[in-house]
Coordinates of C-alpha atoms in Angstrom, one line a residue:
Chain H
M124 CA -11.9 -64.3 -18.9
S125 CA -14.9 -65.0 -16.6
D126 CA -14.0 -68.7 -16.1
R127 CA -10.7 -67.7 -14.6
K128 CA -10.5 -68.3 -10.9
E129 CA -9.5 -65.8 -8.3
V130 CA -5.8 -66.2 -7.3
V131 CA -4.2 -65.0 -4.1
I132 CA -0.8 -64.9 -2.6
R133 CA -1.4 -66.7 0.7
G134 CA 2.0 -66.2 2.2
V135 CA 5.5 -65.0 1.5
G136 CA 9.0 -65.4 3.0
S137 CA 12.6 -64.8 2.3
S138 CA 16.1 -65.3 3.4
H139 CA 18.5 -62.5 4.1
Y140 CA 20.4 -61.3 1.0
G141 CA 24.1 -61.1 0.8
R142 CA 27.2 -63.2 0.2
F143 CA 27.0 -66.4 2.1
P144 CA 29.7 -68.7 0.6
D145 CA 29.7 -70.9 3.6
R146 CA 26.0 -71.7 3.5
R147 CA 24.4 -74.5 1.6
V148 CA 22.2 -73.1 -1.2
E149 CA 19.3 -75.2 0.0
S150 CA 19.4 -73.6 3.4
L151 CA 18.6 -70.2 2.0
A152 CA 15.5 -71.7 0.2
W153 CA 14.4 -73.5 3.4
E154 CA 14.5 -70.2 5.3
A155 CA 12.3 -68.6 2.6
I156 CA 9.9 -71.5 2.2
L157 CA 9.3 -72.1 5.9
E158 CA 8.5 -68.5 6.4
A159 CA 6.1 -68.5 3.5
M160 CA 4.4 -71.7 4.5
Q161 CA 3.9 -70.5 8.0
D162 CA 2.7 -67.1 6.8
A163 CA 0.2 -68.9 4.5
G164 CA -0.9 -71.3 7.2
A165 CA -0.2 -74.0 4.6
E166 CA 0.7 -77.6 5.2
A167 CA 3.2 -79.5 3.0
G168 CA 0.5 -81.9 2.0
E169 CA -1.5 -79.0 0.4
I170 CA 1.2 -78.2 -2.1
E171 CA 0.0 -79.5 -5.5
A172 CA 2.9 -78.2 -7.6
V173 CA 6.2 -76.3 -7.2
F174 CA 7.4 -73.6 -9.6
V175 CA 11.1 -72.6 -9.1
G176 CA 13.0 -69.7 -10.6
S177 CA 16.8 -70.0 -10.9
V178 CA 19.4 -69.0 -13.4
F179 CA 22.6 -70.7 -12.3
G180 CA 21.0 -73.5 -10.3
P181 CA 22.9 -75.6 -9.5
P182 CA 21.1 -78.3 -11.5
G183 CA 18.8 -80.2 -9.1
V184 CA 18.6 -77.4 -6.6
A185 CA 14.8 -77.6 -6.6
T186 CA 14.6 -81.3 -5.8
R187 CA 17.4 -81.0 -3.2
T188 CA 15.6 -78.2 -1.5
L189 CA 12.3 -80.2 -1.5
R190 CA 14.1 -83.2 0.0
G191 CA 14.8 -81.2 3.2
I192 CA 11.1 -80.3 3.7
G193 CA 9.5 -83.5 2.5
I194 CA 7.6 -82.2 -0.4
G195 CA 7.6 -84.7 -3.3
G196 CA 5.5 -86.6 -5.8
V197 CA 4.1 -83.3 -7.2
P198 CA 5.1 -81.6 -10.4
V199 CA 8.3 -79.5 -9.9
I200 CA 9.0 -77.1 -12.7
T201 CA 12.2 -75.0 -12.8
I202 CA 12.1 -71.9 -15.0
E203 CA 15.0 -69.8 -16.3
A204 CA 14.3 -66.3 -17.7
A205 CA 17.5 -64.5 -16.6
C206 CA 16.7 -61.9 -14.0
A207 CA 13.0 -62.5 -14.3
S208 CA 13.2 -66.2 -13.5
G209 CA 11.5 -65.8 -10.1
T210 CA 8.6 -63.8 -11.4
A211 CA 8.3 -66.0 -14.4
A212 CA 7.9 -69.0 -12.0
Y213 CA 5.4 -66.9 -10.0
H214 CA 3.5 -66.0 -13.2
E215 CA 3.2 -69.6 -14.3
A216 CA 1.9 -70.6 -10.8
C217 CA -0.7 -67.8 -11.0
E218 CA -1.8 -68.9 -14.4
A219 CA -2.0 -72.6 -13.3
V220 CA -4.3 -71.6 -10.4
A221 CA -6.4 -69.2 -12.4
L222 CA -7.0 -71.9 -15.0
G223 CA -8.0 -74.4 -12.4
R224 CA -5.1 -76.7 -12.8
Y225 CA -4.0 -76.4 -9.1
S226 CA -5.4 -74.8 -6.0
C227 CA -2.2 -74.4 -4.0
V228 CA 1.3 -73.9 -5.5
L229 CA 4.6 -73.2 -3.9
V230 CA 6.9 -70.8 -5.7
F231 CA 10.5 -70.0 -4.8
G232 CA 13.4 -68.3 -6.4
I233 CA 16.9 -69.4 -5.4
E234 CA 20.4 -68.3 -6.4
H235 CA 23.9 -68.7 -4.9
L236 CA 26.3 -66.5 -6.9
S237 CA 29.1 -66.3 -4.3
S238 CA 30.0 -69.9 -5.2
L239 CA 30.2 -69.1 -8.9
F240 CA 31.7 -65.6 -9.3
T241 CA 34.5 -65.1 -6.9
R242 CA 36.1 -62.1 -8.5
G243 CA 33.3 -59.5 -8.6
A244 CA 30.9 -59.1 -11.5
I245 CA 29.2 -61.9 -13.3
V246 CA 31.4 -63.4 -16.1
P247 CA 29.7 -62.8 -19.5
E248 CA 28.4 -65.8 -21.3
A249 CA 30.9 -67.0 -23.9
T250 CA 28.1 -68.6 -26.1
D251 CA 26.6 -65.1 -26.5
S252 CA 28.1 -63.0 -29.2
E253 CA 28.1 -59.8 -27.1
G254 CA 29.3 -61.7 -24.0
R255 CA 32.1 -63.3 -26.0
A256 CA 33.1 -59.8 -27.3
G257 CA 33.6 -58.6 -23.8
L258 CA 30.4 -56.6 -23.1
P259 CA 29.6 -57.0 -19.4
L260 CA 26.0 -56.4 -18.2
P261 CA 26.9 -53.0 -16.7
G262 CA 28.2 -52.1 -20.2
L263 CA 25.0 -53.1 -21.8
Y264 CA 23.1 -50.8 -19.4
A265 CA 25.7 -48.0 -19.8
L266 CA 25.1 -48.0 -23.5
Q267 CA 21.4 -47.4 -22.8
A268 CA 22.3 -44.6 -20.4
Q269 CA 24.6 -43.0 -23.0
R270 CA 21.9 -43.1 -25.7
Y271 CA 19.4 -41.7 -23.1
M272 CA 21.7 -38.8 -22.3
A273 CA 22.2 -38.0 -25.9
Q274 CA 18.5 -38.2 -26.7
F275 CA 17.1 -36.2 -23.7
G276 CA 20.1 -34.1 -22.5
T277 CA 20.0 -36.0 -19.2
R278 CA 23.0 -35.4 -16.8
P279 CA 24.7 -38.3 -15.1
E280 CA 23.6 -37.0 -11.7
A281 CA 20.0 -38.0 -12.7
F282 CA 21.1 -41.7 -12.8
A283 CA 23.0 -41.3 -9.5
E284 CA 19.8 -40.0 -7.8
V285 CA 18.2 -43.4 -8.3
A286 CA 21.0 -45.0 -6.3
V287 CA 20.8 -42.4 -3.6
K288 CA 17.0 -43.0 -3.3
N289 CA 17.1 -46.8 -3.4
K290 CA 20.1 -47.2 -1.1
G291 CA 18.6 -44.7 1.3
N292 CA 15.5 -46.9 1.4
G293 CA 17.6 -50.1 1.7
A294 CA 19.5 -48.7 4.7
H295 CA 16.2 -49.4 6.6
N296 CA 15.7 -53.0 5.2
P297 CA 17.1 -55.5 7.7
R298 CA 17.2 -58.2 4.9
A299 CA 19.1 -56.1 2.4
Q300 CA 22.7 -56.9 1.5
L301 CA 23.7 -53.2 1.9
K302 CA 21.6 -52.5 4.9
G303 CA 22.9 -49.5 6.8
S304 CA 24.5 -47.9 3.8
A305 CA 23.0 -44.7 2.5
P306 CA 25.5 -42.9 0.2
T307 CA 25.2 -39.2 -0.7
L308 CA 25.0 -38.0 -4.3
D309 CA 28.6 -37.0 -4.2
E310 CA 29.6 -40.5 -3.0
V311 CA 27.6 -42.2 -5.8
M312 CA 29.1 -39.9 -8.4
S313 CA 32.7 -40.3 -7.2
A314 CA 32.6 -44.1 -6.7
K315 CA 34.7 -46.2 -9.0
M316 CA 33.6 -46.0 -12.6
I317 CA 32.4 -49.3 -13.9
A318 CA 31.0 -48.4 -17.4
E319 CA 30.5 -44.7 -18.1
P320 CA 28.3 -43.1 -16.8
L321 CA 27.5 -45.9 -14.3
T322 CA 29.6 -45.9 -11.1
F323 CA 30.1 -48.9 -8.7
L324 CA 27.3 -47.6 -6.5
Q325 CA 24.9 -47.6 -9.5
C326 CA 25.3 -51.4 -10.0
C327 CA 23.5 -54.0 -7.9
P328 CA 25.6 -56.3 -5.7
V329 CA 26.2 -60.0 -6.7
S330 CA 24.2 -61.9 -4.1
D331 CA 23.0 -65.1 -2.6
G332 CA 19.4 -65.5 -1.5
S333 CA 16.0 -67.0 -1.8
A334 CA 12.4 -65.8 -1.5
A335 CA 9.1 -67.9 -1.7
A336 CA 5.4 -67.5 -2.0
V337 CA 2.4 -69.7 -1.6
V338 CA 0.0 -69.0 -4.4
G339 CA -3.5 -70.4 -4.6
R340 CA -7.2 -70.2 -4.3
P341 CA -8.3 -67.9 -1.4
K342 CA -8.9 -69.4 2.0
G343 CA -10.4 -66.3 3.6
R344 CA -7.4 -65.9 5.8
R345 CA -6.2 -62.5 7.0
G346 CA -3.4 -61.0 4.9
E347 CA -4.2 -62.8 1.7
V348 CA -3.1 -60.6 -1.3
R349 CA -5.2 -60.8 -4.5
V350 CA -3.4 -61.1 -7.8
L351 CA -5.3 -58.5 -9.8
A352 CA -3.1 -59.2 -12.9
S353 CA 0.0 -61.0 -13.9
A354 CA 1.5 -60.8 -17.4
M355 CA 4.7 -62.1 -19.0
A356 CA 6.1 -60.8 -22.2
S357 CA 9.2 -62.3 -23.9
G358 CA 11.7 -60.3 -25.9
Q359 CA 11.5 -59.8 -29.7
L360 CA 14.3 -58.9 -32.1
W361 CA 16.2 -55.8 -31.0
D362 CA 18.1 -54.6 -34.1
H363 CA 18.9 -51.6 -36.4
R364 CA 15.1 -51.1 -36.9
S365 CA 14.3 -50.8 -33.2
K366 CA 13.1 -47.3 -32.0
E367 CA 13.0 -48.4 -28.4
F368 CA 15.8 -48.8 -25.8
W369 CA 17.0 -52.3 -25.2
G370 CA 14.7 -54.1 -22.7
E371 CA 11.9 -51.5 -23.0
G372 CA 9.6 -53.6 -25.2
P373 CA 9.0 -56.6 -23.0
V374 CA 8.3 -54.4 -20.0
R375 CA 5.9 -52.2 -22.0
R376 CA 4.0 -55.2 -23.4
A377 CA 3.7 -56.9 -20.1
A378 CA 2.6 -53.7 -18.4
Q379 CA 0.0 -53.0 -21.0
A380 CA -1.4 -56.6 -20.6
A381 CA -1.5 -56.3 -16.8
Y382 CA -3.2 -52.9 -16.9
A383 CA -5.8 -54.3 -19.4
Q384 CA -6.4 -57.4 -17.3
S385 CA -7.1 -55.4 -14.2
G386 CA -8.6 -52.1 -15.5
I387 CA -6.0 -50.3 -13.4
K388 CA -4.3 -47.2 -14.6
P389 CA -0.6 -46.6 -14.0
S390 CA -1.4 -43.4 -11.9
E391 CA -3.5 -45.5 -9.5
V392 CA -0.6 -47.7 -8.3
D393 CA 0.6 -46.8 -4.7
V394 CA 3.9 -48.7 -4.4
L395 CA 6.2 -50.4 -6.9
E396 CA 9.1 -52.8 -6.8
V397 CA 10.9 -52.7 -10.1
H398 CA 14.0 -54.0 -11.8
D399 CA 16.9 -51.6 -10.9
S400 CA 19.9 -53.8 -11.4
F401 CA 21.5 -50.6 -12.7
T402 CA 20.2 -47.1 -12.1
I403 CA 19.3 -46.4 -15.7
G404 CA 17.2 -49.6 -15.6
E405 CA 14.7 -48.1 -13.1
I406 CA 14.3 -45.0 -15.2
L407 CA 13.6 -46.9 -18.4
T408 CA 11.3 -49.3 -16.6
L409 CA 9.2 -46.5 -15.1
E410 CA 8.8 -45.1 -18.6
A411 CA 7.8 -48.5 -20.0
L412 CA 5.3 -48.9 -17.1
D413 CA 3.7 -45.6 -18.3
L414 CA 4.3 -43.8 -15.0
C415 CA 5.6 -41.0 -17.2
K416 CA 6.4 -40.2 -20.8
V417 CA 9.6 -41.5 -22.5
G418 CA 12.4 -39.0 -21.6
E419 CA 10.8 -38.0 -18.3
G420 CA 11.8 -41.0 -16.1
A421 CA 15.0 -39.4 -15.0
S422 CA 13.1 -36.6 -13.1
L423 CA 10.9 -39.0 -11.0
A424 CA 13.5 -39.6 -8.2
P425 CA 14.8 -36.0 -8.0
S426 CA 11.3 -34.5 -8.0
G427 CA 10.4 -36.7 -5.0
H428 CA 7.6 -38.6 -6.9
T429 CA 9.2 -42.0 -6.4
Q430 CA 10.8 -41.3 -3.0
R431 CA 9.4 -43.3 0.0
G432 CA 7.2 -40.4 1.0
G433 CA 6.3 -39.4 -2.5
Q434 CA 3.2 -40.0 -4.6
Q435 CA 4.3 -43.3 -6.1
P436 CA 7.2 -44.8 -4.0
V437 CA 9.5 -47.0 -6.1
N438 CA 11.7 -49.7 -4.5
P439 CA 11.0 -48.8 -0.9
S440 CA 12.9 -52.0 0.0
G441 CA 16.1 -50.6 -1.6
G442 CA 15.5 -52.5 -4.8
L443 CA 18.2 -54.7 -6.3
L444 CA 20.7 -51.8 -5.8
S445 CA 20.4 -52.4 -2.0
R446 CA 18.9 -55.8 -1.5
G447 CA 21.3 -57.3 -3.9
H448 CA 20.5 -59.4 -7.0
P449 CA 20.3 -63.1 -6.4
L450 CA 19.1 -63.5 -10.0
G451 CA 16.4 -66.2 -9.8
A452 CA 15.3 -65.0 -6.3
T453 CA 14.9 -61.4 -7.2
G454 CA 11.4 -61.7 -8.6
T455 CA 10.1 -63.6 -5.6
A456 CA 11.8 -61.1 -3.3
Q457 CA 10.0 -58.3 -5.0
I458 CA 6.6 -60.2 -4.6
A459 CA 7.3 -60.7 -0.9
E460 CA 8.2 -57.0 -0.4
I461 CA 5.0 -55.8 -2.0
V462 CA 2.9 -58.3 0.0
W463 CA 4.5 -56.9 3.2
Q464 CA 3.9 -53.3 2.0
L465 CA 0.2 -54.0 1.3
R466 CA -0.2 -55.6 4.7
G467 CA 1.6 -52.7 6.5
M468 CA 4.2 -55.2 7.7
A469 CA 7.3 -53.7 6.0
G470 CA 8.7 -52.2 9.2
A471 CA 11.1 -49.3 9.0
H472 CA 10.8 -48.9 5.2
Q473 CA 6.9 -49.1 5.2
V474 CA 5.2 -46.8 2.7
P475 CA 2.0 -45.1 4.1
N476 CA -1.4 -46.1 2.7
A477 CA -0.2 -48.7 0.1
K478 CA -3.4 -50.3 -1.3
L479 CA -2.3 -51.2 -4.8
G480 CA 1.1 -52.6 -5.5
L481 CA 3.1 -53.4 -8.7
V482 CA 6.0 -55.8 -9.3
E483 CA 8.1 -55.7 -12.4
T484 CA 11.1 -57.7 -13.4
M485 CA 13.1 -57.7 -16.6
G486 CA 15.6 -60.4 -17.5
G487 CA 18.0 -60.1 -20.4
G488 CA 21.3 -60.9 -21.8
A489 CA 20.9 -62.5 -25.3
A490 CA 22.4 -60.5 -28.1
G491 CA 20.0 -59.2 -30.7
M492 CA 16.9 -59.7 -28.5
E493 CA 15.1 -57.1 -26.4
G494 CA 15.4 -59.3 -23.4
N495 CA 14.5 -62.8 -22.2
A496 CA 11.3 -61.9 -20.5
S497 CA 9.5 -59.4 -18.3
V498 CA 6.8 -60.0 -15.8
V499 CA 4.4 -57.3 -14.4
S500 CA 1.9 -58.1 -11.7
L501 CA -0.6 -56.0 -9.9
L502 CA -1.5 -56.8 -6.3
A503 CA -4.0 -55.6 -3.6
L504 CA -5.0 -56.8 -0.2
R505 CA -8.0 -59.0 -0.4
Chain Y
M228 CA 47.5 -64.8 -23.4
S229 CA 48.1 -65.6 -19.7
E230 CA 45.5 -67.9 -18.1
P231 CA 43.8 -66.6 -14.9
S232 CA 45.5 -68.2 -11.9
A233 CA 42.5 -70.2 -10.7
P234 CA 40.0 -71.4 -13.3
P235 CA 36.5 -70.3 -12.2
I236 CA 34.2 -73.1 -11.1
S237 CA 31.1 -72.0 -12.9
K238 CA 28.0 -73.4 -14.5
R239 CA 28.4 -70.5 -16.9
R240 CA 30.5 -71.3 -20.0
S241 CA 33.1 -68.6 -19.6
G242 CA 35.3 -69.6 -22.5
Q243 CA 39.0 -70.3 -22.7
V244 CA 39.9 -66.6 -22.2
M245 CA 38.5 -67.0 -18.7
G246 CA 40.1 -70.3 -18.0
G247 CA 37.0 -72.4 -19.1
A248 CA 36.6 -75.0 -21.8
F249 CA 36.6 -74.2 -25.6
V250 CA 33.3 -72.5 -26.7
S251 CA 32.4 -72.3 -30.4
D252 CA 32.6 -68.7 -31.5
P253 CA 29.2 -67.0 -31.6
R254 CA 30.5 -63.6 -32.9
C255 CA 29.9 -62.2 -36.4
V256 CA 32.8 -63.0 -38.8
V257 CA 35.1 -60.1 -39.7
K258 CA 37.0 -60.2 -43.0
G259 CA 39.2 -57.2 -43.7
D260 CA 36.9 -54.2 -43.3
K261 CA 33.7 -56.1 -43.8
V262 CA 31.3 -58.1 -41.6
I263 CA 30.2 -61.3 -43.3
G264 CA 26.6 -62.4 -43.0
V265 CA 23.5 -63.1 -45.0
R266 CA 20.6 -61.0 -46.3
C267 CA 17.0 -62.3 -46.7
A268 CA 16.1 -62.8 -50.4
H269 CA 12.5 -61.7 -49.6
C270 CA 12.7 -58.8 -47.1
R271 CA 16.4 -57.9 -47.3
Y272 CA 16.8 -58.3 -43.5
P273 CA 20.6 -58.4 -42.7
T274 CA 21.9 -61.0 -40.3
S275 CA 25.3 -61.7 -38.9
P276 CA 26.3 -64.3 -37.9
P277 CA 24.0 -66.2 -40.2
A278 CA 20.7 -67.7 -38.9
P279 CA 18.9 -70.8 -40.3
W280 CA 16.1 -68.6 -41.8
C281 CA 15.3 -64.9 -41.8
P282 CA 14.6 -64.0 -38.2
A283 CA 12.4 -61.1 -39.4
C284 CA 10.1 -62.9 -41.9
Q285 CA 11.1 -66.6 -41.6
H286 CA 11.8 -66.7 -45.4
R287 CA 14.0 -69.7 -46.1
E288 CA 16.2 -68.2 -48.8
Q289 CA 19.0 -66.0 -47.8
V290 CA 22.0 -64.8 -49.8
E291 CA 25.5 -64.3 -48.6
A292 CA 26.3 -60.6 -47.9
E293 CA 29.0 -58.3 -46.7
F294 CA 28.3 -55.3 -44.4
G295 CA 30.4 -52.2 -43.8
P296 CA 32.9 -50.8 -43.6
G297 CA 30.8 -47.7 -42.8
G298 CA 28.4 -47.4 -39.9
T299 CA 26.9 -45.1 -37.3
V300 CA 27.3 -45.1 -33.5
W301 CA 24.0 -46.0 -31.8
A302 CA 25.7 -45.5 -28.4
S303 CA 29.2 -46.1 -26.9
T304 CA 30.6 -46.5 -23.4
L305 CA 33.9 -46.7 -21.7
V306 CA 34.3 -49.9 -19.7
Q307 CA 36.5 -49.6 -16.6
I308 CA 36.5 -53.2 -15.4
P309 CA 38.5 -56.1 -16.8
V310 CA 36.3 -58.6 -18.9
G311 CA 37.9 -61.6 -20.5
R312 CA 41.0 -60.6 -22.4
W313 CA 40.1 -56.9 -22.3
A314 CA 41.8 -54.7 -19.7
P315 CA 40.3 -51.3 -18.8
P316 CA 39.8 -48.8 -20.1
Y317 CA 38.2 -50.0 -23.3
A318 CA 35.4 -48.6 -25.3
M319 CA 32.5 -50.5 -26.8
A320 CA 29.7 -49.4 -29.0
Y321 CA 26.6 -50.5 -30.8
I322 CA 27.2 -49.7 -34.5
D323 CA 24.4 -49.7 -37.1
L324 CA 26.3 -50.7 -40.2
D325 CA 25.1 -49.0 -43.4
D326 CA 22.2 -50.9 -44.8
G327 CA 23.3 -53.7 -42.4
P328 CA 22.8 -55.1 -38.9
R329 CA 23.4 -53.5 -35.5
V330 CA 26.6 -55.0 -34.2
I331 CA 28.7 -54.7 -31.0
A332 CA 32.1 -53.4 -31.6
H333 CA 35.2 -52.2 -29.8
L334 CA 36.4 -48.7 -30.5
E335 CA 40.0 -48.5 -31.5
A336 CA 40.7 -45.6 -29.1
P337 CA 39.4 -45.8 -25.5
A338 CA 37.0 -42.9 -25.7
I339 CA 33.3 -42.4 -25.9
L340 CA 32.0 -41.3 -29.3
A341 CA 28.9 -39.2 -29.7
V342 CA 25.6 -40.9 -30.8
G343 CA 25.5 -40.6 -34.6
T344 CA 29.2 -40.5 -35.1
R345 CA 30.4 -42.0 -38.4
V346 CA 32.8 -44.9 -38.0
N347 CA 34.6 -47.4 -40.3
I348 CA 35.5 -51.1 -39.6
V349 CA 39.2 -51.4 -39.4
G350 CA 39.2 -55.2 -38.9
G351 CA 39.1 -57.8 -36.2
D352 CA 41.3 -58.4 -33.2
D353 CA 41.1 -62.1 -32.0
G354 CA 37.6 -62.2 -33.5
D355 CA 36.3 -59.0 -32.0
L356 CA 35.1 -56.3 -34.4
I357 CA 37.1 -53.1 -34.2
V358 CA 35.9 -49.7 -35.5
R359 CA 37.5 -46.2 -35.7
L360 CA 36.3 -42.7 -36.4
A361 CA 35.5 -42.3 -40.2

C-alpha cells in the first residue's frame, strides 16, 4: 500500500434538500459544485476527471450540468449503485487519486425525484421480482424490523427513537428538507403506518438535491480533510442460507476493509453520518459498523450514545430521515456534512470535538442480493 | 384493472399495472401449490426463477425442480400504502420454502405471522405467490 498517494477532500458544497419541481435539475448541481469549488479554491481548469452519482438521472444530466460551468474534455463517469451512488462515485474518485491516475477530481451526486414520483413513495421497479410483486422499499425494511423484533425482543418504540433523534438534529440543519420539525416519540409512533412497524415519520422523504466534493492531492490549504480510508463492497447472494439481515453484509465488509486500511477502531470514531433511509436501517448499520454487537443497536439512541451530545453522535445533520433522500446525492451530502463537522463549521448542529468522522451509505433493491453496494469512508482534518 | 388516471412520467419501468409499458415478468412461476424453478446438479442450490447457471457454484448443469407447498416465515409485514395493483392493508412475507429458495409472497389474510410460522402455497394471483397458514 506504500505506493498509494495521500488523498484529501479539498472542498465540499451542497444544495438545499427538498421538493423543487420548478427547478432545473442542473441548477441544484451548480449550487453544490460552485460551493465545493470555491471551498476548495479550485479552478475549473484543474479538474482532470468528473465522477457523478445518480440513480434516475436523467440520462445526460452530468454533461448538461458541466455545460453550464464550462468543464469539458475530461473523463466524465456516471455511477449507479442505488442509494450508494454518490459515495460510490466519491470512492472511485479517491481510488483514482490514490493510484496516481488524477490529482484533482470533481465528484457530485444529483437527483430530482419530484419530477419522477408525483404520488408519494418511489414506485417499485417492475423488472425486479420483488418490486413486481408489490414490495415497496419501506416494506423491505419493515421485514428486517419484524425479524429483528422477533430475534431480540425489541419493541417498536426503539425504532421510533431513531427518528426522534435524527429529526431532532435535522430541525437545526438549515439545508434539511424537514428543518424545523422535531417530533416527539408519541408523534412518531402515532403517525400513519406505512409498513408495520415503520410509521410515516420513520421513512425518509423523497427529495431533490445535489452535493459535491473536490477530491485530490493535498495543496496544504486550511480545511483539507484527509481520506484515511475508503472502501466499497458490493452485495452477494442473500437467500435461504443467509444468517445476516438483508443489507448487513456489504456494510460489514466495507467497514472491515476501511478499519483495516486505516488501523482505526470503531470505538475511536467521533461522529458518523450513516444510511438511515428507514429507522431500522440505522440500527442494522451501526451493528454492521461494529459500534456494538448484533442485537444491541436498538439501545444506542435511547441510551444517549448516538445523540448529538453523546459519545458517538450519529447523523447530527438529521440523516436521510430529516435531510431527505435524493438518492444519488445522499452519499455526497453525507461526505459534505462530515467535512463540515470536522472543521467545526456545522453551525447549530455542530458536534463538539469531532476529530475522526465516518461516512456509510448502503444501496439496495435487487431481489436475492444483499444490496447493490455499500461504501464506508473514514475522514480526519489534515 | 383500472388504469391510474395520469401515467407516471418515469425513467423507472413501473409496468402496466402502474400505467407504464409492458415489462417481462421477473417473478418466480407458480403452478398450483408449487413454485417452479431449477436445482443445481452439483450443489443442489435451488433457484427460482431459473438462472443461466448456478448462482452459488457456477455449475452449468441444473435440473428442473418444484418447490413447496410447505415453507416457513422468515419475517412478515403489513403494508399500509397502495403499491401497484395492491390496495392496503396487505401482508407480505419472506418464505423459506422447504428445501427450496427464499421467496417473497403475499399472505392470504392481511395479518402479520410470527417468524417461524409454517405456511403452505395456495397458488398465484395474477402471478404473485400467495401463501396461507399451514
